[in-house]
Each structure stands twice: as C-alpha cells, then as structure tokens.
Coordinates of C-alpha atoms in Angstrom, one line a residue:
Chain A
X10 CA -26.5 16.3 -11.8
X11 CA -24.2 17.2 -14.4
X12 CA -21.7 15.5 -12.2
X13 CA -22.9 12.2 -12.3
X14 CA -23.5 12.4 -15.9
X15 CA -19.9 13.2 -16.6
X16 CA -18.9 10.5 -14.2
X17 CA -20.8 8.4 -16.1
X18 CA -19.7 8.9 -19.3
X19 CA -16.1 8.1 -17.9
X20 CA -17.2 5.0 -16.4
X21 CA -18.9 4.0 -20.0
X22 CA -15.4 5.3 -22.3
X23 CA -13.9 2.8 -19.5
X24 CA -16.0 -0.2 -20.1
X25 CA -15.8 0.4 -23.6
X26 CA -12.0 0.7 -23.4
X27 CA -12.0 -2.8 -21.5
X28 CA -14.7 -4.6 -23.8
X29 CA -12.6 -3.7 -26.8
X30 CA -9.5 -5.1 -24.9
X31 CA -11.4 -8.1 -24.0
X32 CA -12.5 -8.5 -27.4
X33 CA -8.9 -8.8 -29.3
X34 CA -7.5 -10.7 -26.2
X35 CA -10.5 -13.0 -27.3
X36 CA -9.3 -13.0 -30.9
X37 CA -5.7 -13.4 -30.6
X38 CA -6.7 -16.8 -28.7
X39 CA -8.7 -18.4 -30.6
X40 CA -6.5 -17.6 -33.4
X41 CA -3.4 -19.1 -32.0
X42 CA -5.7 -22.3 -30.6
X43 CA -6.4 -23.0 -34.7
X44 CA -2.6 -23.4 -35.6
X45 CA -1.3 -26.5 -34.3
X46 CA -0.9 -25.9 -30.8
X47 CA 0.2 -29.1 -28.4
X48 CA 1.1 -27.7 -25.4
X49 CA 0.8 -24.6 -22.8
X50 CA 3.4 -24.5 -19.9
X51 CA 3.2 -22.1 -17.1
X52 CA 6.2 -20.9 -15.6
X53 CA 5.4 -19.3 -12.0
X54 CA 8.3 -16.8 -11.6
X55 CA 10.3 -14.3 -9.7
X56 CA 8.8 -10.6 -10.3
X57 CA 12.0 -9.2 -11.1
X58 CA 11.9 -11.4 -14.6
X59 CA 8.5 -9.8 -15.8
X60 CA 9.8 -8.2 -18.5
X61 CA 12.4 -10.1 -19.7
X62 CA 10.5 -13.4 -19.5
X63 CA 7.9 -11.8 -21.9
X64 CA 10.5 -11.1 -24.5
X65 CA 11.8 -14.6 -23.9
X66 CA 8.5 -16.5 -24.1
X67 CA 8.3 -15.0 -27.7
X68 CA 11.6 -16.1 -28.5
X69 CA 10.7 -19.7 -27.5
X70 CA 7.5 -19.8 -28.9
X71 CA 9.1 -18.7 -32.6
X72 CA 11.9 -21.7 -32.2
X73 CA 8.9 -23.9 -30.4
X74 CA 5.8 -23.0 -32.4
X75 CA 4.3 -26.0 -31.1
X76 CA 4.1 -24.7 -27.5
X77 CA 3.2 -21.9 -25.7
X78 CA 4.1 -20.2 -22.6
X79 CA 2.2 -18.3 -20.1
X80 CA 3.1 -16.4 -16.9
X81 CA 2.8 -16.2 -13.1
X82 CA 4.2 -13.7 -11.6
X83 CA 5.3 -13.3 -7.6
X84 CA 7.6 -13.2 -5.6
X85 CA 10.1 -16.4 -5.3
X86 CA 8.9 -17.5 -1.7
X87 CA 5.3 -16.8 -2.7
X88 CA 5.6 -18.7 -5.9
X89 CA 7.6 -21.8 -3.6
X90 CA 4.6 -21.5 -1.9
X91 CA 2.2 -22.2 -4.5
X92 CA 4.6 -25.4 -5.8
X93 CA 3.9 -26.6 -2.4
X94 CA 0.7 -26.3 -2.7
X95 CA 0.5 -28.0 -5.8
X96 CA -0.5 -25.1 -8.8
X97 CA -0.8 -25.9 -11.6
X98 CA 2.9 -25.2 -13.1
X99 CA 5.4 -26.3 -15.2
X100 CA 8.5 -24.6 -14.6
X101 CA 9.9 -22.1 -11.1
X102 CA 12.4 -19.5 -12.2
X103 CA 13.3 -18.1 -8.6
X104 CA 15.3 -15.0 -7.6
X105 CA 18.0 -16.6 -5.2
X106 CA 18.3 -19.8 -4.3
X107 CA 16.9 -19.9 -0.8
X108 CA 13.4 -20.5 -2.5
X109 CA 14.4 -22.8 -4.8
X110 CA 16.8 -25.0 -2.4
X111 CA 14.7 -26.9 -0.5
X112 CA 11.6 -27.5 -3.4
X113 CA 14.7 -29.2 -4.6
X114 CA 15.6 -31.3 -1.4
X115 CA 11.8 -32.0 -1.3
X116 CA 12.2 -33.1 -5.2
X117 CA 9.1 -31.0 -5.9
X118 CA 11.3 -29.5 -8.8
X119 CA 13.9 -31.4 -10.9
X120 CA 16.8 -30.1 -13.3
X121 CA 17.7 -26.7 -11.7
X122 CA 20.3 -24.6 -13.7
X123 CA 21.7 -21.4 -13.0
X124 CA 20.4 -19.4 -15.7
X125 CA 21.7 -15.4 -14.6
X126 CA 22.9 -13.6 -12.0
X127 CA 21.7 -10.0 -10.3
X128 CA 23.3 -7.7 -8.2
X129 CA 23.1 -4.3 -6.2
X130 CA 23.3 -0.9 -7.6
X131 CA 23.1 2.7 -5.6
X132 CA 20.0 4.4 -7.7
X133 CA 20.1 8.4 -7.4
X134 CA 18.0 11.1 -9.0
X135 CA 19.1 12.4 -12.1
X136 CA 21.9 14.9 -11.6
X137 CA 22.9 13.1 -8.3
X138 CA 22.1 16.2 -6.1
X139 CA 23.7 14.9 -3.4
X140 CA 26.8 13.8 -5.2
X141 CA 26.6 9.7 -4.2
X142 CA 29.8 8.0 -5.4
X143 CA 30.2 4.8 -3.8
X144 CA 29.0 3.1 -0.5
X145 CA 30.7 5.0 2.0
X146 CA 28.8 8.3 0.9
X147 CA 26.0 7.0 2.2
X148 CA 26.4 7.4 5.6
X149 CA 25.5 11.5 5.4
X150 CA 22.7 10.9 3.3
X151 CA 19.0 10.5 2.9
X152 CA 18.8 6.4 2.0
X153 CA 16.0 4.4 1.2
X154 CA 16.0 0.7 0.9
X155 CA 14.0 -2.5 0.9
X156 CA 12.7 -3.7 4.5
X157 CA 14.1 -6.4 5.8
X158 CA 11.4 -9.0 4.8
X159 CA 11.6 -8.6 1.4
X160 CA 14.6 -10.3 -0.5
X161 CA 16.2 -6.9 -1.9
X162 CA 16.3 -5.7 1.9
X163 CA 17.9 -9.0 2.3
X164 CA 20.5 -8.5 -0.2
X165 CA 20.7 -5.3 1.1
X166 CA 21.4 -6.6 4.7
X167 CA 24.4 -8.4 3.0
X168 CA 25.8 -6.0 1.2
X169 CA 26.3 -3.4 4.5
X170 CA 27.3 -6.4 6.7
X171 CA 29.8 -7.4 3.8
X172 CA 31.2 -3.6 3.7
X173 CA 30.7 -3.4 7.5
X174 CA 28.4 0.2 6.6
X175 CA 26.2 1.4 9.6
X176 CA 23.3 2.9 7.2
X177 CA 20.4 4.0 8.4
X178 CA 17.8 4.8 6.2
X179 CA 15.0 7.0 6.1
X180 CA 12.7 4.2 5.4
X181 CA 12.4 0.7 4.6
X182 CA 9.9 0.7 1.8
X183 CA 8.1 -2.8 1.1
X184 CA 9.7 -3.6 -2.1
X185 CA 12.0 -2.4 -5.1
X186 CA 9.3 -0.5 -6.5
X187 CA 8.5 2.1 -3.7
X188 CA 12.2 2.3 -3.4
X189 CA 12.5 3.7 -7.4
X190 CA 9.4 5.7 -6.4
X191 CA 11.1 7.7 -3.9
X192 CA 14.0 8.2 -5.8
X193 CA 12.1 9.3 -8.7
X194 CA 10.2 11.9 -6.6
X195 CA 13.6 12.6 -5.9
X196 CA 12.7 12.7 -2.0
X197 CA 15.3 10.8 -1.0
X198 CA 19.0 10.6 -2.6
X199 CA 20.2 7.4 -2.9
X200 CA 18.2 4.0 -2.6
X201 CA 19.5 0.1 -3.2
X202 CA 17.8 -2.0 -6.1
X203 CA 19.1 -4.4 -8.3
X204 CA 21.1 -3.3 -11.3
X205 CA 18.0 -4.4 -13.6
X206 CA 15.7 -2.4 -11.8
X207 CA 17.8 0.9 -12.3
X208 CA 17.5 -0.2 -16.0
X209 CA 14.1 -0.5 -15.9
X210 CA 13.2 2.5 -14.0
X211 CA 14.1 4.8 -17.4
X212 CA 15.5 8.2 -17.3
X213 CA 14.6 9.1 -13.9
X214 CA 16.7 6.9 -11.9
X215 CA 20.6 6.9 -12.5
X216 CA 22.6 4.1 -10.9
X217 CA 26.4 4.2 -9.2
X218 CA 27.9 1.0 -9.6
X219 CA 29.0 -0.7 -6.8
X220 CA 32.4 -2.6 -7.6
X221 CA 32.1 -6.5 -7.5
X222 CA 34.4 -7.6 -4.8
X223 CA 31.5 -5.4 -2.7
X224 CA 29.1 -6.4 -4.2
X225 CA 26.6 -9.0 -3.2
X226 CA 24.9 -11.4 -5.8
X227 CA 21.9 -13.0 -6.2
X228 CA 21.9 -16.6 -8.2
X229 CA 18.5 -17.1 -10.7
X230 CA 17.5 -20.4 -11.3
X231 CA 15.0 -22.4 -13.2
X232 CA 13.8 -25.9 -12.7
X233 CA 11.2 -28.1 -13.9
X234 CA 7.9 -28.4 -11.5
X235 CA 8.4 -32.2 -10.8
X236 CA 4.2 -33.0 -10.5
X237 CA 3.9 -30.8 -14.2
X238 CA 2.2 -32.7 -17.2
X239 CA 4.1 -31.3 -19.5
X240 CA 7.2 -32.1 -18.2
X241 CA 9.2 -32.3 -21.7
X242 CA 8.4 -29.1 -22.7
X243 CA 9.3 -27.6 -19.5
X244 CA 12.3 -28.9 -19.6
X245 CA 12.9 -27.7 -23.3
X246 CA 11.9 -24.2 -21.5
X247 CA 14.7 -24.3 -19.0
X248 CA 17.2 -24.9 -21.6
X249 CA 15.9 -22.4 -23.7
X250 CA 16.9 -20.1 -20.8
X251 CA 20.1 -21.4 -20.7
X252 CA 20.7 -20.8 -24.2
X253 CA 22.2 -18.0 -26.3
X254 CA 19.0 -16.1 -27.6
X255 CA 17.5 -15.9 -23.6
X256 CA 20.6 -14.7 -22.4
X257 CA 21.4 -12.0 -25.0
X258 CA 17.9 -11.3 -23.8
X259 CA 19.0 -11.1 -19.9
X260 CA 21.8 -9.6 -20.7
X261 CA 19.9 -6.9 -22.6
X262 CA 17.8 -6.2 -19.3
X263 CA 21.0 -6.3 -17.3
X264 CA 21.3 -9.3 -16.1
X265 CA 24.9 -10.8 -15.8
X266 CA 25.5 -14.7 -17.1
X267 CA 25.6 -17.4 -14.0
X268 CA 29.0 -18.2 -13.5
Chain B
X15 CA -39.0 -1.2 18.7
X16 CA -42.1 -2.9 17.9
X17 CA -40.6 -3.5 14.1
X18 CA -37.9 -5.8 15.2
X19 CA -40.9 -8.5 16.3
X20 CA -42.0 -7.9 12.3
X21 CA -38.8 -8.9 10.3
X22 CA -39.6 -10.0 6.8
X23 CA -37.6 -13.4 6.2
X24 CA -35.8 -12.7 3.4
X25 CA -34.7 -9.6 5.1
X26 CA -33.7 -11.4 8.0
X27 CA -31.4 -14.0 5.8
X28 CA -29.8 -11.5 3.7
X29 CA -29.2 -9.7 7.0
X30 CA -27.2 -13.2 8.3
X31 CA -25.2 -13.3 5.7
X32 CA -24.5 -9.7 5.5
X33 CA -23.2 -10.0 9.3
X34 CA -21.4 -13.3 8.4
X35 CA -19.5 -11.6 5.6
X36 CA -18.5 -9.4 7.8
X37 CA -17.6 -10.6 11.0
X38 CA -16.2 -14.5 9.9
X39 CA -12.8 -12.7 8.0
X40 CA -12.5 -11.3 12.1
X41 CA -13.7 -14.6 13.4
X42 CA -10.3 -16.2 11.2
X43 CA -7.9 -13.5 12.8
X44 CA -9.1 -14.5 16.3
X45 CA -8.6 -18.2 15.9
X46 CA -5.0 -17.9 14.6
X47 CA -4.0 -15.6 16.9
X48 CA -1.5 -17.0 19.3
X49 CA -2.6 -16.0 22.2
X50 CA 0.4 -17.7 24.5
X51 CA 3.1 -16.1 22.6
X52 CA 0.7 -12.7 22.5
X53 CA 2.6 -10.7 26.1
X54 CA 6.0 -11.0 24.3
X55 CA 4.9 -10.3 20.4
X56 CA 3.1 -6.9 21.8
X57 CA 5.9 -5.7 24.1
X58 CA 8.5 -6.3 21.4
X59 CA 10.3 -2.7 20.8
X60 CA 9.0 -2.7 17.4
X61 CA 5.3 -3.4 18.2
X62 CA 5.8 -0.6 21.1
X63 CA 7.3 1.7 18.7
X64 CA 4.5 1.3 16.6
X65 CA 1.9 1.4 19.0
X66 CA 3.2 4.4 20.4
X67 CA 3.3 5.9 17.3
X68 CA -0.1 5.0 15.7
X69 CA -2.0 6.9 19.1
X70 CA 0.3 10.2 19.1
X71 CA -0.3 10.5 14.7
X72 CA -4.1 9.6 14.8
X73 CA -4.6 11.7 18.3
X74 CA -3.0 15.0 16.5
X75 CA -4.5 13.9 12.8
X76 CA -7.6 13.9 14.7
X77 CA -7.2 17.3 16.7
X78 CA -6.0 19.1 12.8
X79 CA -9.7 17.3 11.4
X80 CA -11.8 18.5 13.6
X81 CA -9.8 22.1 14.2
X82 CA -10.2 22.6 10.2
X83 CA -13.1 20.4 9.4
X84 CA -15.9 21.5 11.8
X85 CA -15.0 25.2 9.7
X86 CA -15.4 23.6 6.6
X87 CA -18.8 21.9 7.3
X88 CA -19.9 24.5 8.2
X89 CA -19.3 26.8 5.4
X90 CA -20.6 23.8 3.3
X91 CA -23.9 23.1 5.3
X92 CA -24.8 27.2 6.4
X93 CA -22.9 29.7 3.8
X94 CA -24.2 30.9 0.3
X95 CA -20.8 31.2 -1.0
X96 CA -20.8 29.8 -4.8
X97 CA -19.4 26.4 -6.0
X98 CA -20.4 24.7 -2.6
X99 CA -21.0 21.4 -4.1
X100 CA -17.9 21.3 -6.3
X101 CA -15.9 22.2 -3.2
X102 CA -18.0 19.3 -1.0
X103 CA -17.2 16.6 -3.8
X104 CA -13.6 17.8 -3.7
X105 CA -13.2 17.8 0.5
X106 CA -15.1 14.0 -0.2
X107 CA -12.9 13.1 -2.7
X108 CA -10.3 11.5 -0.3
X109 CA -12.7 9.1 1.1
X110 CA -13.3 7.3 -2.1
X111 CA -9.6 7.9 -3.6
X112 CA -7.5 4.6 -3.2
X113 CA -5.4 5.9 -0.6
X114 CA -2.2 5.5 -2.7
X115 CA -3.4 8.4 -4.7
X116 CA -3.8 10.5 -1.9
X117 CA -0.4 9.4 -1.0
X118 CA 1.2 10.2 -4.8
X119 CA -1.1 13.6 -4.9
X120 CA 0.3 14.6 -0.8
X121 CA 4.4 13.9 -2.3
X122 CA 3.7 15.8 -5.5
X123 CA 2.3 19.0 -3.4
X124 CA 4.8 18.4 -0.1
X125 CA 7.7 16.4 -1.0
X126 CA 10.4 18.4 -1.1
X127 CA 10.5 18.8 -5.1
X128 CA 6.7 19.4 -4.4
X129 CA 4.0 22.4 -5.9
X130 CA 4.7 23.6 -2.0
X131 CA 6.9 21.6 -0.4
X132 CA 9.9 22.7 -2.6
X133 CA 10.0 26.3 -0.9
X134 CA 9.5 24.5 2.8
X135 CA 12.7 22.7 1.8
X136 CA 15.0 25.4 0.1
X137 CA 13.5 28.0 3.3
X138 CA 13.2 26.2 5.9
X139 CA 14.8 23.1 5.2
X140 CA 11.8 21.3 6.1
X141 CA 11.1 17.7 4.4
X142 CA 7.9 16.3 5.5
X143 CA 8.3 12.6 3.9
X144 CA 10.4 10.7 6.0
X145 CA 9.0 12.8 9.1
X146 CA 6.4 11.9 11.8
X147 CA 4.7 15.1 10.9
X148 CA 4.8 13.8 7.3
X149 CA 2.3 11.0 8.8
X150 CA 0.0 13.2 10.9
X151 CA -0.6 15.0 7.3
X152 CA -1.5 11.4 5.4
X153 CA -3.4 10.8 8.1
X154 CA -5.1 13.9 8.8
X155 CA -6.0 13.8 4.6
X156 CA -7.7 10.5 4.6
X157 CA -9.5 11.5 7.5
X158 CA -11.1 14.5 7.8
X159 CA -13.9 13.5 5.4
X160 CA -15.1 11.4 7.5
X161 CA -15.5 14.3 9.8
X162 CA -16.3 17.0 7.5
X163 CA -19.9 14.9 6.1
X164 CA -21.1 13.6 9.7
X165 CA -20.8 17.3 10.8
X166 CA -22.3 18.7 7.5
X167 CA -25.5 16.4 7.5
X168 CA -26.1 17.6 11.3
X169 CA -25.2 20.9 10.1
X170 CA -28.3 21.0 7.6
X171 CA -31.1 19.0 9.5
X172 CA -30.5 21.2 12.9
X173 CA -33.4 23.9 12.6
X174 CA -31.7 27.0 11.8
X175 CA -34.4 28.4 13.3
X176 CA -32.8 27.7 17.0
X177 CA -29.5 30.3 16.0
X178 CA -32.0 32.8 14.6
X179 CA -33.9 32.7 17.9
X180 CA -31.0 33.1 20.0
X181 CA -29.8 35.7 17.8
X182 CA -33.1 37.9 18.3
X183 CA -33.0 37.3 21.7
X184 CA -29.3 39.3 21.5
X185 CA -26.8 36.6 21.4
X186 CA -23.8 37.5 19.4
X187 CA -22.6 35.2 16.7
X188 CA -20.1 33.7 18.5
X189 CA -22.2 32.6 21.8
X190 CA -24.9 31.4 18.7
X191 CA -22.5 29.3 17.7
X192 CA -21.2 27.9 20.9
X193 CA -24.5 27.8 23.2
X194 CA -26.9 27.2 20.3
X195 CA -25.5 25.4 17.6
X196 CA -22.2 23.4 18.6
X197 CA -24.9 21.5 21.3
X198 CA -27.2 20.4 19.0
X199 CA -24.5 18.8 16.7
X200 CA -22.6 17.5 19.5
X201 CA -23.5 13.6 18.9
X202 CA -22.8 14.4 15.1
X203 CA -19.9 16.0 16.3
X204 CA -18.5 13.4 18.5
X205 CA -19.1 10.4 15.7
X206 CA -17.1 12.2 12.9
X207 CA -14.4 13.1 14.8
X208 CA -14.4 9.0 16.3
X209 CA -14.7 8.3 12.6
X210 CA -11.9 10.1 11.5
X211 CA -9.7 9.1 14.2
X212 CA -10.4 5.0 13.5
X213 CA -9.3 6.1 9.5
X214 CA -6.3 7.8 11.0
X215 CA -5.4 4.7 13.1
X216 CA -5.9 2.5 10.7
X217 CA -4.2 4.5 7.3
X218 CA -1.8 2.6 5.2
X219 CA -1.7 3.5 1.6
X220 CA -1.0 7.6 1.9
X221 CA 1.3 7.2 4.5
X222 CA 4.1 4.9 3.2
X223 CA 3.8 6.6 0.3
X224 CA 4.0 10.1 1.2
X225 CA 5.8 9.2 4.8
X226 CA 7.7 5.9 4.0
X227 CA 8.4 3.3 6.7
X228 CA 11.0 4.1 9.3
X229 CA 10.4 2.0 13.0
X230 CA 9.7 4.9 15.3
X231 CA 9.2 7.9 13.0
X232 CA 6.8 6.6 10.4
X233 CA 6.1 2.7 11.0
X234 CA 2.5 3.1 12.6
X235 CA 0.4 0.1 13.2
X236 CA -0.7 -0.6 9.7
X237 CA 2.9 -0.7 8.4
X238 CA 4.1 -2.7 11.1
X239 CA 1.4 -5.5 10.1
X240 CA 2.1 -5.3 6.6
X241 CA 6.4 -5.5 7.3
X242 CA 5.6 -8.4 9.3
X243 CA 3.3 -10.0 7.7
X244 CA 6.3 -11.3 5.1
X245 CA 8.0 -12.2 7.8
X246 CA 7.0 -13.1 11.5
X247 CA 2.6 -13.9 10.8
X248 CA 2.2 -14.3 14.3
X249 CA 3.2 -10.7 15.1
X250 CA 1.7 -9.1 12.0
X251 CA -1.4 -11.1 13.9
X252 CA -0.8 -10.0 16.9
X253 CA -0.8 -6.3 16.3
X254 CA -4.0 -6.5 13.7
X255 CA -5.7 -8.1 17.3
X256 CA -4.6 -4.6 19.1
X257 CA -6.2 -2.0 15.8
X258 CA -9.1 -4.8 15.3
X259 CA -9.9 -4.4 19.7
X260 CA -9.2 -0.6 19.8
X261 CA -11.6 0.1 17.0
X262 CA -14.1 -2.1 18.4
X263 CA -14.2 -0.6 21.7
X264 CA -14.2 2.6 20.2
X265 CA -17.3 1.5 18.0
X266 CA -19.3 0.5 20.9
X267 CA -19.1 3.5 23.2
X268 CA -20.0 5.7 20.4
X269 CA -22.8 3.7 19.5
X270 CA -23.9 3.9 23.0
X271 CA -23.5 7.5 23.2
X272 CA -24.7 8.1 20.0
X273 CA -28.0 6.6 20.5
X274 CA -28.9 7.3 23.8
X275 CA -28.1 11.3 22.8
X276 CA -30.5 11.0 19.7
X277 CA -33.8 12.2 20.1
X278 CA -36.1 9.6 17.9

C-alpha cells in the first residue's frame, strides 16, 4: 500500500514537473507571436547538428528578428525521405552528400552550399588504458564502431579501406551514440566518431587525432526545400550558415570550414 | 461454454477492435514480406548466424530462469522470511523497466569497470560485454520475471494442504516437493518458462547495450532486424517473419497444453 502511494506521489511531482514545463513553453510562444513575427521556417536536419543548429538559430533570429526558426531533427536519409514525401520544410542541412545529391538531381531542393566539413577521430577513455596512438594500434585492441548501415559505419568503412586496416570490432553499435556509451563505460578502448561528437561527449571521452591525408571527410550541406512557402527566408537561412557568425559557431562545436 | 452464446454487444465490438489492433500491425509484416526472395534472405550467413544464435542464448537464458526462478517463487509464494513483497516488486522490476535500463544497470554491475564485473576482469580476465555469455545474462534478466510470477501465482492457489498430507503420510521434503508439489504447478510451470523463453528470443534493448552487436557472438535476431532494417527492409522483414512464426507456434501449443491440463 505504501508502495503505490509513493509511486504515486512520483508520478504526480512528474506531471507537475511537465505541466509547469508546458506552461512557460506556452508563454514563451505567445510572447514571441505578439512581436512582429512574419515568418517560421523549418529546417529538417542531420542529427549530428543538434546542438550547434540551436545556437545558430539564435544567432539568426537576433540578425532576422522578423523570422523564426524551428527544428527537425533525423538522420540525413530519413530527413531526404521526408522531402520526398513532401513535409512541410523549408530548408535540408544533410550530413554527406549522398542524401542530398539526388533531392538535388530531382530539383526537390535548390541552392546547395557547402557550409562545414566533419571528420573521424579514435575516441578512448580517459587515461587511454590501452595506450591508442594512431590507427594501426587498433588492430590488438577492443574496437567499437558504427554498423555498417548507419553513415558513421560508413565513414568508417572508408577510412579502414583508405588505410587498408583489417579491424575487427567487438561490436557494431547502431549509431555514434552507443559507440560514446561504450567508451564511456570504458568497456571497450577505442571507438570511431566524428571529431564533434568526441567534443560533445565531455570529459569522459578523449579523442586521438587521426592525421588528414588518412583521414576521411564528410561534406555538410544546406539547400533550400524547393516546394517551401517561405522560400526567401530559407534562403536567407542558408546564407546565414554560410556566414561568419554560423561558422565561428561550427567551428566552436568542431566542425572544420568546407573547402 | 454456454457464455460465449451470451456476448454483450458492446463487448463483442470492443473485443474486434481489440483483436484488430492487434493482429493488422502482423497482417502489414505478412503482406510486404517477399516471399520469392524469402529461401535466399534466410540462408544468408548473417540471418544463419543470427538464428543460430538467438535459439542457443534464449535456450540457456531459459535453463538459468527456470534453474534460479522456480527457487525464487517459491521462497516468495511459501516462506515467512521478511520483506517478501519488497523483494517480489524488485525480482518484477525488470518486466516493466525499459529494457535499456536493464541494459545500463547489467554494464554498471558486470562491465568490466563494473560494482562486480571489475574483479571478474582484473582475476579472471573475464569481460562479459562483447561476449555471448554477456547475452545469455541480458537475456536471462529480462526474462525470468516472466517465470518467477506464473510460478508464484500457482505457487499460492495450490492447496498447501496436499504437501502437508504427504508430509504426514512420511514423505520427506524433498519427494514433497517433487511428487506433490512440482505436479500440480506443472502447467504453471511449463507457461512461465515458454514465457520467458519468447522474452529471451525476442530481447533487444539490454542486450546491445550490455552485449553490443557483433554477427555471430552477440547479433541475435532482434539485432539483426534492427541493423537491417537501415539497410536491406526485405531481410530485416524477412527475419521478423521467422521470431513472429516461432513465437506463434510456440503460443499455440502452450495454449493447447495449458488448457486442456487445467482443471475448470
């Protein structure tokens, strides 16, 4: 009995906790719907840009107060998907350009640019127990890495064929994320993410560079969705990517400028 | 029987689209299946592997569930040892726990920087992630509560009186328990330990957390789906057709055999 009641009490702090969220989520709308507000675009992009997109959107939306921005988040091929299928977006920002190429050739989207570039990184645990300098120490050791289905196994892929490295891992995880989560268990001792996710990850993942004539690199891109409404604006988002305050801002999350 | 002619009608509807709910997301797997290109997507090395894999881990999860769980029912259901019902809402806990968790909770006491798992690696040099055992373990976790609550309710509504009987009459504990008892759970028995072993086949969130995803040492069934599923659909398709059949078949027989052995 005394059980339940506890659970209960939980389950009410909970609903509280998510009413008051609800509530100033509420709030800050209708407050920014007063000002003069003339447009929203969506921009359905790569996951990998979720945190510096957010930063970026409030850049924008300080030198554009007339419009604001909201988010989709997936990966590239999913989002491509959605274009297809014809969501409701205004602008793709894709990780690679093997999603974006052919919503290009199919002139679904219009005025792709380049807008950063990504590459690998060897993550370890802190202290690098099992002293990881470079790719050919990971032959001897526990490796985990992306499967091959998702696009950082694919990368992957590239990078061993490119060094001609016979790896094999001790699991393909299904994305970037289970990969840091093994490394930060500190279960395995090396894994392959992207540069910007070993930033991410914080203090519990260390990263060994890879040097760049190894290296493999993935292109980011951002067009205009060519069925959007707000096609202006989107296009005065892509720019804004292209400009100086996004990419101190993609620098920041270690992202390297598009060549 | 004689209810089934006496079915209220809203009953009845609610009851249709109950079933529907049910059984149309199955109906949409069977119609894309491609059943031409099905031989070759099942006797691919990968889908073997998997298969392969998936009977030995859920076929040895099963055999540590019942082996420890039967014990722990009946402690639960017969024993006046204190604390029983924290220790029946913890043993349940893993049935309502998003699998994930289990999975976290299972690296953070085994991995090898783990509560235990640290001194299996620096000793023995043992690392159970990664390993095949690692999955038996996620498996065996998700499952045995499955086991552990059919056996416990059969547990407490078979008459103790039968095991006193026998024990007046002489038996010793142990024949009590074999002769007297273990028969009249038997159907009980039987469905928990099928229930368990259909959660073991079909586990996916504790095991590629805790285990990862390796073709032939971790990648059971489940993961195999979910790897292809990003890539080749048709085969991710193909081997959900294999878990979806093999669970069904298992379904009906204990039905059957559940049933018939009831006494109502």
């Amino acid at each position: 009995m005394r059980s339940v009641r506890t659970m209960s009490a939980i389950a009410l702090i909970g609903t509280i906790g998510l009413a008051g969220t609800a509530c100033s989520s509420a709030a800050d709308s209708t407050a920014s719907s007063s000002t003069t507000q003339r447009a929203t675009i969506t921009v359905g992009a790569a996951s990998s840009l979720t945190d510096v997109l957010a930063s970026i959107a409030a850049e924008f939306t300080k030198a554009y107060p007339g419009v604001s921005v909201q988010f989709s988040f997936a990966a590239s091929s999913a989002v491509a998907e959605q274009i297809r299928g014809g969501a409701p977006l205004d602008v793709f920002a894709s990780a690679g350009t093997t999603s974006m190429a052919p919503l290009i050739d199919e002139r679904l989207v219009t005025g792709a640019v380049d807008i950063a570039t990504n590459s690998l990184q060897i993550a370890v645990p802190p202290g690098n127990p099992a002293a990881v300098a470079g790719l050919a120490d990971l032959a001897g050791v526990k490796v985990v890495i992306c499967q091959e289905q998702a696009p950082c196994g694919v990368a992957t892929a590239k990078l061993f064929d490119h060094n001609s490295l016979a790896v094999t891992p001790v699991s393909y995880e299904p994305d970037v994320r289970s990969v840091l989560g093994k490394i930060e268990a500190d279960e395995a001792d090396a894994g392959i993410v992207y540069v910007t996710d070993v930033l991410s990850a914080g203090a519990q993942v260390v990263g060994v560079a890879i040097p760049a004539e190894a290296n493999v690199t993935t292109t980011y891109q951002a067009a205009v969705v060519s069925a959007s409404p707000n096609a202006a604006e989107a296009a005065t988002f892509v720019d804004f990517l292209a400009g100086p305050e996004a990419q101190a801002a993609l620098a920041g999350a270690g992202f390297a400028p598009a060549p | 029987m004689s209810s089934r002619r006496t079915t209220p009608i809203p009953v009845g509807i609610l009851a249709a689209v109950g079933v529907a709910f049910l059984a149309i997301p199955l109906v949409g797997l069977l119609l894309r299946t491609p059943w031409s290109r099905l031989p070759e997507l099942l006797s691919s090395p990968v889908a073997l592997q998997a298969l392969r894999l998936s009977l030995v881990c859920s076929l040895s999860a099963t055999v540590i569930a019942v082996a420890i769980g039967v014990p722990v029912a009946w402690v639960l259901a017969r024993s006046a040892v204190p604390g029983t019902t924290f220790v029946r809402a913890l043993v349940t806990l893993p049935l309502v726990l998003p699998p994930v968790v289990g999975g976290v909770a299972l690296l953070l006491a085994f991995g090898r920087r783990g509560l235990i798992g640290q001194f299996l690696y620096d000793w023995f040099g043992v690392q159970l992630p990664f390993s095949t055992a690692g999955v038996i373990m996620a498996e065996a976790f998700v499952a045995m509560p499955f086991l552990v609550i059919t056996v416990e309710g059969a547990l407490r509504s078979a008459d103790p009186r039968f095991d006193e009987a026998a024990a007046t009459l002489g038996a010793s504990q142990w024949t009590v328990l074999r002769r007297v008892t273990m028969p009249l759970i038997a159907p009980a028995l039987l469905a928990g330990t099928v229930l368990a072993w259909a959660r073991a086949l079909g586990e996916f969130g504790a095991t590629i957390t805790f285990a990862g995803n390796l073709p032939g040492v971790t990648q059971t069934m489940p993961l195999a789906v979910y790897a292809a599923l990003d890539g080749d659909r048709d085969a991710a398709i193909a081997l959900s057709l294999v878990l979806l059949i093999a669970s069904l078949a298992v379904l009906l027989l204990l039905r059957d055999r559940y049933l018939r052995s009831a006494p109502s």
